[in-house]
mmCIF file with all atom_site columns, C-alpha atoms in Angstrom:
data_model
loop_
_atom_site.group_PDB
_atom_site.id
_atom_site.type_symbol
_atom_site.label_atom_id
_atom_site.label_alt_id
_atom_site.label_comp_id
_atom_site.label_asym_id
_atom_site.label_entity_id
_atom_site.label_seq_id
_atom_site.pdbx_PDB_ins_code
_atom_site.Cartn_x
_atom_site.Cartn_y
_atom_site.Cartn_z
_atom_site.occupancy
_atom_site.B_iso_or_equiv
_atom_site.pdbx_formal_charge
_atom_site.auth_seq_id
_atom_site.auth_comp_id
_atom_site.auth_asym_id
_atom_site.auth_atom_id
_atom_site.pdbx_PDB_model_num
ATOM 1   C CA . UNK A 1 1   ? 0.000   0.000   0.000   1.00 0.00 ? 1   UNK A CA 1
ATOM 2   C CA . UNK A 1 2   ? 1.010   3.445   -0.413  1.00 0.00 ? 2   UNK A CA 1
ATOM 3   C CA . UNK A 1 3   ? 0.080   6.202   2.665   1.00 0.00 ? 3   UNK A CA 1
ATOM 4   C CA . UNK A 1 4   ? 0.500   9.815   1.255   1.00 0.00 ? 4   UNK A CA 1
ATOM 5   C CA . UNK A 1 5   ? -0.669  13.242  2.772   1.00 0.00 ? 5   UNK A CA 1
ATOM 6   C CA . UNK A 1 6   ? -3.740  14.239  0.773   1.00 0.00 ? 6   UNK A CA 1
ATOM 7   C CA . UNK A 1 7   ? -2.442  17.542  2.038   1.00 0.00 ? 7   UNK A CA 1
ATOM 8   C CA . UNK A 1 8   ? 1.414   17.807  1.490   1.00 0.00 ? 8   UNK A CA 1
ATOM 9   C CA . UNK A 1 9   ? 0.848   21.347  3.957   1.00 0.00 ? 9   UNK A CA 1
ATOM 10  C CA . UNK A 1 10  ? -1.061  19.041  6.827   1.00 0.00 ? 10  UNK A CA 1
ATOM 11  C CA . UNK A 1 11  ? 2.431   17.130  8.016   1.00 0.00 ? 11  UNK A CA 1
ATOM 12  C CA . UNK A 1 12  ? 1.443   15.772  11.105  1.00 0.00 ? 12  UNK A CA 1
ATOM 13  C CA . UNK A 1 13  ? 3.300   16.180  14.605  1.00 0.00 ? 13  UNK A CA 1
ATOM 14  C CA . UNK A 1 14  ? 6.559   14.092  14.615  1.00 0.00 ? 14  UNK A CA 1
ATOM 15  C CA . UNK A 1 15  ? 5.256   12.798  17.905  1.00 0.00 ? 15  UNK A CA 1
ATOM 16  C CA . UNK A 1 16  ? 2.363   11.153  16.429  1.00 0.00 ? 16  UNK A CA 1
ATOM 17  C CA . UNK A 1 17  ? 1.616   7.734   15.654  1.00 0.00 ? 17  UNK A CA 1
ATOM 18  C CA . UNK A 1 18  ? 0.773   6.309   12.568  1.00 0.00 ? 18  UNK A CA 1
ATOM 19  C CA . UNK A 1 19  ? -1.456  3.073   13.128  1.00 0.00 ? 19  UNK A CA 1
ATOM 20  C CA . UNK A 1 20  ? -1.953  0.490   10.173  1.00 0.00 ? 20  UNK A CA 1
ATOM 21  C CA . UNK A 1 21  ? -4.457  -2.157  10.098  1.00 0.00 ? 21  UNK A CA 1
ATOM 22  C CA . UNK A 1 22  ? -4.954  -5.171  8.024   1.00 0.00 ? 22  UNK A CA 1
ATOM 23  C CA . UNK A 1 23  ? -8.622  -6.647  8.006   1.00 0.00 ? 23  UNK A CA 1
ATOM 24  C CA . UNK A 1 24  ? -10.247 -9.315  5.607   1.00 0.00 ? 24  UNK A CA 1
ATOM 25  C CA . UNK A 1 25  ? -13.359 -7.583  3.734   1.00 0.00 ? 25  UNK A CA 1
ATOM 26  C CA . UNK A 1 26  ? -15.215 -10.337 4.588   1.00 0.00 ? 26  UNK A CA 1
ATOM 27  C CA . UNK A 1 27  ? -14.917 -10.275 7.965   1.00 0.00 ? 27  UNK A CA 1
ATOM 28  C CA . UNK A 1 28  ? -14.417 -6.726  9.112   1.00 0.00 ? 28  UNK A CA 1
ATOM 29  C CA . UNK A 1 29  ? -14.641 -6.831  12.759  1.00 0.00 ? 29  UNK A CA 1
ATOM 30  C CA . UNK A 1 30  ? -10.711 -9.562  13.181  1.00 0.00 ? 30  UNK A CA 1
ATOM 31  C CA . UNK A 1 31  ? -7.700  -7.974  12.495  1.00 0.00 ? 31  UNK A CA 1
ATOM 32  C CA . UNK A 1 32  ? -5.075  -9.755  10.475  1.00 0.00 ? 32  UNK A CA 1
ATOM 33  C CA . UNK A 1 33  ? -1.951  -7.619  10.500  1.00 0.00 ? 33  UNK A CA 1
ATOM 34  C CA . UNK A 1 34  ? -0.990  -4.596  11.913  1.00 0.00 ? 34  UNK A CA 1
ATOM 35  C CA . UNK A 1 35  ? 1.657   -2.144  12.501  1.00 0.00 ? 35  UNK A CA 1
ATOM 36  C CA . UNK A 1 36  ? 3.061   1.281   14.351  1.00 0.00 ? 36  UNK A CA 1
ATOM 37  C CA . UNK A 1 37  ? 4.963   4.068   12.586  1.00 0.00 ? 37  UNK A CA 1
ATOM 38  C CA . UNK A 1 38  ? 6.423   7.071   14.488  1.00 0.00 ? 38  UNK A CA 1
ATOM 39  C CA . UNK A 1 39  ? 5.947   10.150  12.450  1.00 0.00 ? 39  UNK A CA 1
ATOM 40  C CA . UNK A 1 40  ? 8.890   11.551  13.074  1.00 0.00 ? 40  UNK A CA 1
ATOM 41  C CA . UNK A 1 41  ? 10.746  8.370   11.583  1.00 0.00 ? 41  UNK A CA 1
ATOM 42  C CA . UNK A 1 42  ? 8.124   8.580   8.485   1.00 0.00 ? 42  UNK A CA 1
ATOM 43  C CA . UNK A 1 43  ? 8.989   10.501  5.100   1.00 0.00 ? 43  UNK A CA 1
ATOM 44  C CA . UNK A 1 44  ? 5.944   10.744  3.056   1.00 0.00 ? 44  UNK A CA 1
ATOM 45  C CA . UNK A 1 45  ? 5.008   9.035   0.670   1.00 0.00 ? 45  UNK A CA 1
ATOM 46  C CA . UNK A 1 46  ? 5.337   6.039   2.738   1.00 0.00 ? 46  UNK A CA 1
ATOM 47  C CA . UNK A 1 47  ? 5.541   2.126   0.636   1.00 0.00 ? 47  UNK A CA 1
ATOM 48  C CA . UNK A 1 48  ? 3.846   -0.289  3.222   1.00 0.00 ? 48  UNK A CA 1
ATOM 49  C CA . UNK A 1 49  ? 5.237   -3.321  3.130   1.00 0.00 ? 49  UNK A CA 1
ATOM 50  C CA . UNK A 1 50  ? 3.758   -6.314  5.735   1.00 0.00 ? 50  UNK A CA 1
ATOM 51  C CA . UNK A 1 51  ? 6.224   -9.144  7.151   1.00 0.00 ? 51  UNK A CA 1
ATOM 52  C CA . UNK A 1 52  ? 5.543   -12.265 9.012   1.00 0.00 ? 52  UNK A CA 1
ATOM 53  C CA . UNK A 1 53  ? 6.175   -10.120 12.728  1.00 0.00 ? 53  UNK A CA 1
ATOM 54  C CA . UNK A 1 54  ? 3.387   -7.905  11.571  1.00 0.00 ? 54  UNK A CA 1
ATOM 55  C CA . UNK A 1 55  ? 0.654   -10.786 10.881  1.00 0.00 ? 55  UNK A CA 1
ATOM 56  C CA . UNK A 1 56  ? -1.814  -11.358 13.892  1.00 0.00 ? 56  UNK A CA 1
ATOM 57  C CA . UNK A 1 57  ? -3.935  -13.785 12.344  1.00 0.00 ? 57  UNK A CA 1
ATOM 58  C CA . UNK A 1 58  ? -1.853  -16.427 9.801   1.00 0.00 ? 58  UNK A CA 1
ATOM 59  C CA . UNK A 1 59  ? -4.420  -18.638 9.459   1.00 0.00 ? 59  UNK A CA 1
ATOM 60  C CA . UNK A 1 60  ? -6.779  -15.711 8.258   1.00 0.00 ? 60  UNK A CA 1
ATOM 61  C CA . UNK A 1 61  ? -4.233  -14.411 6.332   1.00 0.00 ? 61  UNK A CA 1
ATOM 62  C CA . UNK A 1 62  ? -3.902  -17.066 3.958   1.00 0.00 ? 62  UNK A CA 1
ATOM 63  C CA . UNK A 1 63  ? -7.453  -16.915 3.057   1.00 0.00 ? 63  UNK A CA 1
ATOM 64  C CA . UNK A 1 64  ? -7.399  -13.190 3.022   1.00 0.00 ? 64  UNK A CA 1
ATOM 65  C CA . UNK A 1 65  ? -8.821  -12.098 -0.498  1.00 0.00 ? 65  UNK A CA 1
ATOM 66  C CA . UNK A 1 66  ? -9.686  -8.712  -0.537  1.00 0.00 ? 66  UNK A CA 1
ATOM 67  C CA . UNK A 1 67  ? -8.378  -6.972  2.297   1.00 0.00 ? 67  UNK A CA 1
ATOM 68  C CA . UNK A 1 68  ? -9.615  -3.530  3.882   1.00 0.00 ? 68  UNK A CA 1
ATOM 69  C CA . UNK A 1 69  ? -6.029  -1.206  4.489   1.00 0.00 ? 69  UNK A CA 1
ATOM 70  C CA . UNK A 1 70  ? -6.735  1.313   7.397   1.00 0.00 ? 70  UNK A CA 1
ATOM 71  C CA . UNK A 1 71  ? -4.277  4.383   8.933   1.00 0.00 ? 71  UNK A CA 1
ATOM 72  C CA . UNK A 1 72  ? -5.399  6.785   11.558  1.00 0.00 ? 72  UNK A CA 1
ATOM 73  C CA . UNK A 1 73  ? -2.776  9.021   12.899  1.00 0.00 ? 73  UNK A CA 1
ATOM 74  C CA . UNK A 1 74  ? -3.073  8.969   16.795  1.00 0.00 ? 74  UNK A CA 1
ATOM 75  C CA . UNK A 1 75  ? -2.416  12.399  18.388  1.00 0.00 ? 75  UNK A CA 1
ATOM 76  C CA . UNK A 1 76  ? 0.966   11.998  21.296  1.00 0.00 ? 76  UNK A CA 1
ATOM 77  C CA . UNK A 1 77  ? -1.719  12.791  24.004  1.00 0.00 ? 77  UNK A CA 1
ATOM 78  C CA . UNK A 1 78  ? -3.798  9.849   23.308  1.00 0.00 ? 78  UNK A CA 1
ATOM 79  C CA . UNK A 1 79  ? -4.237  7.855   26.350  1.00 0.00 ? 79  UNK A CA 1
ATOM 80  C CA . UNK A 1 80  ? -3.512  4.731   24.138  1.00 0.00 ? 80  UNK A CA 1
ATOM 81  C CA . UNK A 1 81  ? -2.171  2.940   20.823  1.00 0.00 ? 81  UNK A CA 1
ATOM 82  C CA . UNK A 1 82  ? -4.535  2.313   18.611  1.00 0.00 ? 82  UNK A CA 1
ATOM 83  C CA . UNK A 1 83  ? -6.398  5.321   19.691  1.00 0.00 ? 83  UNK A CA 1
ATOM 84  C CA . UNK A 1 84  ? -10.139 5.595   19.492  1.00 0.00 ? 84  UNK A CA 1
ATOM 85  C CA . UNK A 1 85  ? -11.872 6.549   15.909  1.00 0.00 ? 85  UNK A CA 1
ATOM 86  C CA . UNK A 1 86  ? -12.566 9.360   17.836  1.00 0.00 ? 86  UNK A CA 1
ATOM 87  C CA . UNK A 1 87  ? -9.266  10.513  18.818  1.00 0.00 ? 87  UNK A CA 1
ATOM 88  C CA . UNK A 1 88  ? -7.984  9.884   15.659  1.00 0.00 ? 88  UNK A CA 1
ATOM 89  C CA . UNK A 1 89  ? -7.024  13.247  13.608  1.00 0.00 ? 89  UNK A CA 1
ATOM 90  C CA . UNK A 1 90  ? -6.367  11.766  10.259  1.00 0.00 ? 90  UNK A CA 1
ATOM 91  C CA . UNK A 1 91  ? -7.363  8.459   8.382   1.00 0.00 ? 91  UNK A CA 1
ATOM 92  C CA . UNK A 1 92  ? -7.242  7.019   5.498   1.00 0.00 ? 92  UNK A CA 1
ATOM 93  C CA . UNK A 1 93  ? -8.791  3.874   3.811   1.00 0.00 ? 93  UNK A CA 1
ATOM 94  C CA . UNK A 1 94  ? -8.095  1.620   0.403   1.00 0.00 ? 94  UNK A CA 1
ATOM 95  C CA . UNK A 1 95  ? -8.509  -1.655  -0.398  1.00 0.00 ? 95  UNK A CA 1
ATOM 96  C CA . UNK A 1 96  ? -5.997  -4.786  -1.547  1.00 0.00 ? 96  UNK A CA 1
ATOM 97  C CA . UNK A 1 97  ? -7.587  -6.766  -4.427  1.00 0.00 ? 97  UNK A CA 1
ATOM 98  C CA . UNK A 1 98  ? -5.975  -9.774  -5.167  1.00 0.00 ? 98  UNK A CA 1
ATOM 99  C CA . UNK A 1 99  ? -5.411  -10.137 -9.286  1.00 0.00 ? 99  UNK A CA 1
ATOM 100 C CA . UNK A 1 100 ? -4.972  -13.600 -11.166 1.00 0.00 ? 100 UNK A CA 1
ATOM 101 C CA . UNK A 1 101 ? -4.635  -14.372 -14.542 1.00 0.00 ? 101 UNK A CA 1
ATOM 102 C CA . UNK A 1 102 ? -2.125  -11.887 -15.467 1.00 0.00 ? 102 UNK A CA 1
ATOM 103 C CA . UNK A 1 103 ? -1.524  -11.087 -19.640 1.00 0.00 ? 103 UNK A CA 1
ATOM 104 C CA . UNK A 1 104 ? 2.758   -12.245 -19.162 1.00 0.00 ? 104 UNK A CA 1
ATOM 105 C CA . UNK A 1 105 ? 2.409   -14.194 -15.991 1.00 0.00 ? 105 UNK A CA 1
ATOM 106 C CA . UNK A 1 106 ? 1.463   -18.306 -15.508 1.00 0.00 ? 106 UNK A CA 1
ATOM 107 C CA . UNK A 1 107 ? -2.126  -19.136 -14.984 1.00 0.00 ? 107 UNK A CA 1
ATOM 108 C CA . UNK A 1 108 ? -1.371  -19.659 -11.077 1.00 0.00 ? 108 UNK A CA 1
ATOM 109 C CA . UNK A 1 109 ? 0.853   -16.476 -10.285 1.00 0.00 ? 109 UNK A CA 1
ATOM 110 C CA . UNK A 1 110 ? -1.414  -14.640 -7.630  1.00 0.00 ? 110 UNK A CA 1
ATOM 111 C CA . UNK A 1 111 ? -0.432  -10.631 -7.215  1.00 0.00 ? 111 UNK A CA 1
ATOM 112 C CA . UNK A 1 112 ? -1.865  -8.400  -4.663  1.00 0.00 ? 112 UNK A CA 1
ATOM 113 C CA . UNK A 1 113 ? -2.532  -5.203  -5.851  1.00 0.00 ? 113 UNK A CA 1
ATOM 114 C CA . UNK A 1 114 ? -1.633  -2.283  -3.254  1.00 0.00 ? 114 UNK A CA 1
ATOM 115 C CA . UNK A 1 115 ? -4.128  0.236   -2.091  1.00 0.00 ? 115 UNK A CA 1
ATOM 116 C CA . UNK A 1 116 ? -3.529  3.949   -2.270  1.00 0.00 ? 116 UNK A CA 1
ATOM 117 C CA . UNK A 1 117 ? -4.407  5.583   1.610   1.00 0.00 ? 117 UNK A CA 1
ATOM 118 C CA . UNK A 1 118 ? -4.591  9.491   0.848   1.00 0.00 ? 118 UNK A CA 1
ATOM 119 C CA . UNK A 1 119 ? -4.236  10.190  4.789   1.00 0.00 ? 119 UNK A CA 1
ATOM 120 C CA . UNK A 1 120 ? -6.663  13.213  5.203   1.00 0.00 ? 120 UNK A CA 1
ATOM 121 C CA . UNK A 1 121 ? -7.726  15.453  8.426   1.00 0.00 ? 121 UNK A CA 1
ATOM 122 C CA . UNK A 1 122 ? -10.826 14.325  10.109  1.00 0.00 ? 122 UNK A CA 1
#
């Protein structure tokens, strides 16, 4: 996936968290993989890239199609990571298709297709 200001003047506080969630579409409500990014160690855009220490849920993983890619930016002050929706002073939201059947690639070459998370101001 690939998390980019909508905004390039709204650059959040370098003490901010950046909080990136991973759920099936089918099944909303689990969360499969996740991940923590302190602003002040991100450069915008950012490439998100998920490894093995990030997934939660392997076994839903694996039968992940579709997958629902979520950032909120928690403020420093927030009394918790993940901070409430409420809390949250930026978000952003795409979605992971996975593609088969390629034009170039063999017949059983899956690719997931990265969202694009415009992070904007809530």
């Amino acid at each position: 996936a690939l998390l980019y200001l909508e905004d390039p003047q709204s650059r959040p506080a370098p003490l901010d968290t950046i909080v990136i969630t991973v759920r099936d579409i089918s099944t909303p409500d689990s969360v499969l993989a996740g991940a923590k990014i302190p602003v002040s160690k991100a450069r915008f855009p950012i490439q998100l890239r998920l490894f093995s220490q990030n997934i939660v849920d392997p076994q839903g993983w694996s039968k992940a199609q579709d997958v629902l890619v979520r950032a909120i930016l928690c403020p420093a002050e927030s009394a918790s990571i993940p901070c409430s929706e409420s809390e949250a002073t930026m978000k952003a939201e795409g979605v992971a298709k996975l593609v088969q059947n390629l034009p170039g690639l063999p017949p059983d070459v899956t690719v997931r297709a990265g969202a694009a998370l415009p992070l904007r101001g809530m």
